[in-house]
Amino acid sequence: MGIVTFETVVVCALPPSRIFKAVVYNLTDLLTKVMPQVIESVDVIQGDGGVGTIRQINFGEGFPFKYVKERVEAIDEEKLTYSYTVIEGDVLKGVEKVQNDIKFEASSDGVGTVMTNQSHYYTIGDHQMNEEEVNNGKEKSMALFKALEAYLLANPDA
């Protein structure tokens, strides 16, 4: 087994505390609103949203994957960090799991946020991650954050 790590950085117009709360505490409710063309439903399998919570994200018809299960690993409200692991799903071809560590920091303008996501792919056997797989993961991550940002900007009370 090997570990392939890549980093995605997304700049967001929202304050760090707001985007952190949306991702950590409200994402289960927001995903179907933010990306209705992709996400059919989100089910909490175990837990209350805190560390140890497992949720299943079910993708809509026409999407190349059916579902993914994620487990919340760590939440640090002071440092504005959040970690979760993709533990199951047809997205994990040749990969045992994917651990994501996200950090939310104030942008240099003091208004927005710089979100840094380090993804650690734990490959099975001698599976090699190719550039297309890495770029696909980065694009999906960036698309989700940008869709979330647009939704929160359009819905200030969300």
CSV table of C-alpha atoms in Angstrom, one decimal:
chain,number,residue,atom,x,y,z
A,1,MET,CA,0.0,0.0,0.0
A,2,GLY,CA,1.2,3.5,-0.8
A,3,ILE,CA,0.0,6.9,0.1
A,4,VAL,CA,-0.5,9.6,-2.6
A,5,THR,CA,-1.1,13.1,-1.2
A,6,PHE,CA,-2.3,16.2,-3.1
A,7,GLU,CA,-3.4,19.6,-2.0
A,8,THR,CA,-6.2,21.8,-3.2
A,9,VAL,CA,-6.4,25.5,-2.3
A,10,VAL,CA,-9.7,27.4,-2.8
A,11,VAL,CA,-10.2,31.1,-2.1
A,12,CYS,CA,-13.7,31.9,-0.8
A,13,ALA,CA,-15.4,35.3,-0.3
A,14,LEU,CA,-17.0,34.2,3.0
A,15,PRO,CA,-15.4,34.6,6.5
A,16,PRO,CA,-13.6,31.6,7.8
A,17,SER,CA,-16.0,30.9,10.7
A,18,ARG,CA,-19.0,30.9,8.4
A,19,ILE,CA,-17.6,28.5,5.8
A,20,PHE,CA,-16.2,26.3,8.5
A,21,LYS,CA,-19.6,26.0,10.2
A,22,ALA,CA,-21.3,25.2,6.9
A,23,VAL,CA,-18.8,22.5,6.0
A,24,VAL,CA,-18.6,20.9,9.5
A,25,TYR,CA,-22.1,21.3,10.9
A,26,ASN,CA,-24.5,22.0,8.0
A,27,LEU,CA,-23.1,20.1,5.0
A,28,THR,CA,-25.4,17.2,5.5
A,29,ASP,CA,-28.4,19.5,5.1
A,30,LEU,CA,-26.8,21.7,2.5
A,31,LEU,CA,-25.4,19.2,0.0
A,32,THR,CA,-28.7,18.5,-1.8
A,33,LYS,CA,-29.4,22.2,-2.0
A,34,VAL,CA,-26.0,23.2,-3.2
A,35,MET,CA,-25.6,20.4,-5.8
A,36,PRO,CA,-29.1,19.0,-6.5
A,37,GLN,CA,-28.0,17.9,-10.0
A,38,VAL,CA,-25.3,15.6,-8.4
A,39,ILE,CA,-26.4,14.8,-4.8
A,40,GLU,CA,-29.6,12.9,-4.5
A,41,SER,CA,-29.6,12.5,-0.7
A,42,VAL,CA,-27.4,12.4,2.4
A,43,ASP,CA,-28.1,10.0,5.2
A,44,VAL,CA,-26.5,10.0,8.6
A,45,ILE,CA,-25.7,6.3,9.3
A,46,GLN,CA,-24.2,6.8,12.8
A,47,GLY,CA,-23.5,9.7,15.1
A,48,ASP,CA,-24.7,13.2,15.7
A,49,GLY,CA,-22.5,15.2,13.4
A,50,GLY,CA,-19.4,15.2,15.6
A,51,VAL,CA,-16.3,13.0,15.6
A,52,GLY,CA,-17.2,9.4,14.6
A,53,THR,CA,-20.2,10.4,12.6
A,54,ILE,CA,-20.7,8.4,9.4
A,55,ARG,CA,-22.8,9.7,6.6
A,56,GLN,CA,-23.6,8.3,3.2
A,57,ILE,CA,-23.8,10.6,0.2
A,58,ASN,CA,-26.0,9.2,-2.6
A,59,PHE,CA,-25.4,10.5,-6.0
A,60,GLY,CA,-28.1,11.2,-8.6
A,61,GLU,CA,-28.8,9.3,-11.8
A,62,GLY,CA,-26.3,9.9,-14.5
A,63,PHE,CA,-23.4,10.5,-12.1
A,64,PRO,CA,-20.6,8.0,-12.5
A,65,PHE,CA,-20.7,6.9,-8.9
A,66,LYS,CA,-23.7,5.6,-6.7
A,67,TYR,CA,-22.6,6.6,-3.2
A,68,VAL,CA,-19.8,7.3,-0.8
A,69,LYS,CA,-19.5,6.9,2.9
A,70,GLU,CA,-17.5,9.4,5.0
A,71,ARG,CA,-16.4,9.3,8.7
A,72,VAL,CA,-15.7,12.5,10.6
A,73,GLU,CA,-12.2,12.1,12.2
A,74,ALA,CA,-11.5,15.5,13.9
A,75,ILE,CA,-13.1,18.9,14.4
A,76,ASP,CA,-11.1,21.8,15.9
A,77,GLU,CA,-13.2,24.9,16.3
A,78,GLU,CA,-10.3,27.0,17.6
A,79,LYS,CA,-7.9,26.2,14.7
A,80,LEU,CA,-10.8,25.9,12.2
A,81,THR,CA,-9.7,22.5,11.0
A,82,TYR,CA,-11.8,19.5,10.0
A,83,SER,CA,-10.8,16.0,9.0
A,84,TYR,CA,-12.9,13.3,7.4
A,85,THR,CA,-12.2,10.0,5.7
A,86,VAL,CA,-13.9,8.4,2.7
A,87,ILE,CA,-14.3,4.8,3.9
A,88,GLU,CA,-16.6,3.2,1.4
A,89,GLY,CA,-18.1,3.6,-2.1
A,90,ASP,CA,-17.6,2.9,-5.7
A,91,VAL,CA,-15.4,6.0,-6.0
A,92,LEU,CA,-12.6,4.0,-4.2
A,93,LYS,CA,-11.3,2.1,-7.2
A,94,GLY,CA,-7.8,0.9,-6.3
A,95,VAL,CA,-7.9,2.9,-3.1
A,96,GLU,CA,-8.6,1.7,0.4
A,97,LYS,CA,-9.6,5.1,1.8
A,98,VAL,CA,-9.1,8.8,1.3
A,99,GLN,CA,-8.4,11.0,4.3
A,100,ASN,CA,-9.1,14.8,3.9
A,101,ASP,CA,-7.7,17.4,6.2
A,102,ILE,CA,-9.2,20.9,5.7
A,103,LYS,CA,-7.9,24.1,7.1
A,104,PHE,CA,-9.9,27.4,7.0
A,105,GLU,CA,-7.8,30.6,7.3
A,106,ALA,CA,-8.5,34.2,6.8
A,107,SER,CA,-7.4,35.5,3.3
A,108,SER,CA,-4.9,38.3,3.0
A,109,ASP,CA,-7.7,40.8,2.5
A,110,GLY,CA,-9.1,39.9,5.9
A,111,VAL,CA,-12.6,39.3,4.5
A,112,GLY,CA,-12.5,36.0,2.8
A,113,THR,CA,-11.1,32.5,3.4
A,114,VAL,CA,-8.4,30.4,2.0
A,115,MET,CA,-9.4,26.7,2.3
A,116,THR,CA,-6.6,24.2,2.0
A,117,ASN,CA,-7.6,20.6,1.6
A,118,GLN,CA,-4.9,17.9,1.8
A,119,SER,CA,-6.1,14.6,0.4
A,120,HIS,CA,-4.3,11.4,1.3
A,121,TYR,CA,-5.1,8.4,-1.0
A,122,TYR,CA,-4.3,5.1,0.6
A,123,THR,CA,-3.8,2.9,-2.5
A,124,ILE,CA,-4.4,-0.9,-2.5
A,125,GLY,CA,-1.4,-3.1,-3.5
A,126,ASP,CA,0.6,-1.6,-6.3
A,127,HIS,CA,-2.2,0.6,-7.7
A,128,GLN,CA,-0.7,3.8,-9.0
A,129,MET,CA,-2.7,7.0,-9.0
A,130,ASN,CA,-2.5,8.6,-12.5
A,131,GLU,CA,-2.6,12.3,-13.2
A,132,GLU,CA,-6.2,12.1,-14.5
A,133,GLU,CA,-7.4,10.5,-11.2
A,134,VAL,CA,-5.6,13.2,-9.1
A,135,ASN,CA,-7.0,16.1,-11.3
A,136,ASN,CA,-10.5,14.6,-11.1
A,137,GLY,CA,-10.4,14.5,-7.3
A,138,LYS,CA,-9.2,18.1,-7.2
A,139,GLU,CA,-11.9,19.3,-9.6
A,140,LYS,CA,-14.7,17.6,-7.7
A,141,SER,CA,-13.4,19.1,-4.4
A,142,MET,CA,-13.1,22.6,-5.9
A,143,ALA,CA,-16.5,22.4,-7.6
A,144,LEU,CA,-18.1,21.5,-4.2
A,145,PHE,CA,-16.5,24.3,-2.4
A,146,LYS,CA,-17.4,26.8,-5.1
A,147,ALA,CA,-21.0,25.6,-5.2
A,148,LEU,CA,-21.2,25.9,-1.4
A,149,GLU,CA,-19.8,29.4,-1.5
A,150,ALA,CA,-22.3,30.5,-4.2
A,151,TYR,CA,-25.2,29.1,-2.2
A,152,LEU,CA,-24.1,30.7,1.0
A,153,LEU,CA,-23.6,34.1,-0.7
A,154,ALA,CA,-27.0,33.9,-2.3
A,155,ASN,CA,-28.6,32.7,1.0
A,156,PRO,CA,-27.1,34.8,3.9
A,157,ASP,CA,-29.4,33.1,6.5
A,158,ALA,CA,-28.3,29.6,5.5
